[in-house]
Amino acid sequence: MSEGLFDLTGKYALVTGGAQGLGRMIAEGLLRAGAAVAITSRNAQIAEDSAAQMRAIGPCTAYAADLSTPEAAVELVRRYTSDVGKCDILVNNAGKTWGGPIDSFPDKAWPGVMAVNVQTPFTMVRELLPLLRASGSGGDPARIINIGSVAGVKVERLQAYSYAASKAAIHMLTRDLAGDLAHDNITVNAIVPGFFPTKMTAHMRDEDKVDPSLLTHIPMKRLGAPDDIAGAVIFLCSRAGGYVTGAQLPIDGGLVGCG
Ligand SMILES: NC(=O)c1ccc[n+]([C@@H]2O[C@H](COP(=O)([O-])OP(=O)(O)OC[C@H]3O[C@@H](n4cnc5c(N)ncnc54)[C@H](OP(=O)(O)O)[C@@H]3O)[C@@H](O)[C@H]2O)c1
């Protein structure tokens, strides 16, 4: 193995929703690998507190942004570009779900979920293209990672209709963008998480006790851990993952692959 294969020293990363949950696990992993990381939260205090805690690991800056409109994504990129001026890695992690029985599943559960999970990632990519193009080279492309979901690959029966459709959409958008951006030396990949213990899956746990039927359902019989998701992101963002684009990488204890 050549030296520094997984090293991200000198790289600049932007992780949407990086203050909490899966995004925080990803941001901490990128920091540990040597990158400088910018994170976002809708709540300015949460963003700043999380960034302050993560500065114990490495350089971390905070942005408050509600990414439910394209205008907000444009404004975030404007602020980020003016402050940092470099982007080697974009992780579109911020995501929203809605669950409910089909007979009463409301129309309002569609536009917000599609906006945050599909349209915002697209706008983030479009607006960051000048910085990503400037970063990428043939030997070391710029990286875009979209966070998808097992629910967008196989039927999980979560009654999260708009969410599952939005995640299938982000997987396809990933491949479409990968095809268009390969000649710009930008890779675009999707990570497909299974079940991780975050706020989004809190209804499947009682405190730290996980519903046994969920564990039975997962071939490896455990939830995902921070190193599982961080390891996949570091791989895709480092020299080790420089020849991977248009892929959907399940980090799911076997749900997709063994299903
Ligand atoms: N947990 C899992 O098992 C699992 C499985 C598959 C996929 N995923 C995906 O992983 C990603 C992170 O989810 P999570 O599990 O960490 O859930 P979470 O704890 O509910 O976090 C959701 C994240 O998205 C951000 N967010 C939500 N709505 C937003 C908005 N309108 N504008 C800006 N940011 C917004 C939140 O930021 P603030 O609340 O700080 O504003 C938060 O960081 C999502 O894309 C989700 O679909 C999670």
mmCIF file of C-alpha atoms in Angstrom, residues 5-6 141 143 187 189 234-245:
data_model
loop_
_atom_site.group_PDB
_atom_site.id
_atom_site.type_symbol
_atom_site.label_atom_id
_atom_site.label_comp_id
_atom_site.label_asym_id
_atom_site.label_seq_id
_atom_site.Cartn_x
_atom_site.Cartn_y
_atom_site.Cartn_z
ATOM 1 C CA LEU A 5 -3.548 6.402 0.832
ATOM 2 C CA PHE A 6 -6.352 7.488 3.194
ATOM 3 C CA PRO A 141 -10.415 14.320 -8.398
ATOM 4 C CA ARG A 143 -15.369 14.369 -4.511
ATOM 5 C CA THR A 187 -16.313 11.947 -8.734
ATOM 6 C CA ASN A 189 -20.901 8.634 -5.378
ATOM 7 C CA ILE A 234 -12.796 8.620 4.031
ATOM 8 C CA PHE A 235 -12.269 5.848 1.458
ATOM 9 C CA LEU A 236 -14.321 7.657 -1.197
ATOM 10 C CA CYS A 237 -12.664 11.030 -0.465
ATOM 11 C CA SER A 238 -9.062 9.849 -0.291
ATOM 12 C CA ARG A 239 -6.607 8.720 -2.947
ATOM 13 C CA ALA A 240 -7.835 5.184 -2.196
ATOM 14 C CA GLY A 241 -11.224 6.009 -3.730
ATOM 15 C CA GLY A 242 -10.025 8.209 -6.578
ATOM 16 C CA TYR A 243 -11.075 5.763 -9.329
ATOM 17 C CA VAL A 244 -14.646 5.229 -8.047
ATOM 18 C CA THR A 245 -17.513 7.221 -9.507
#
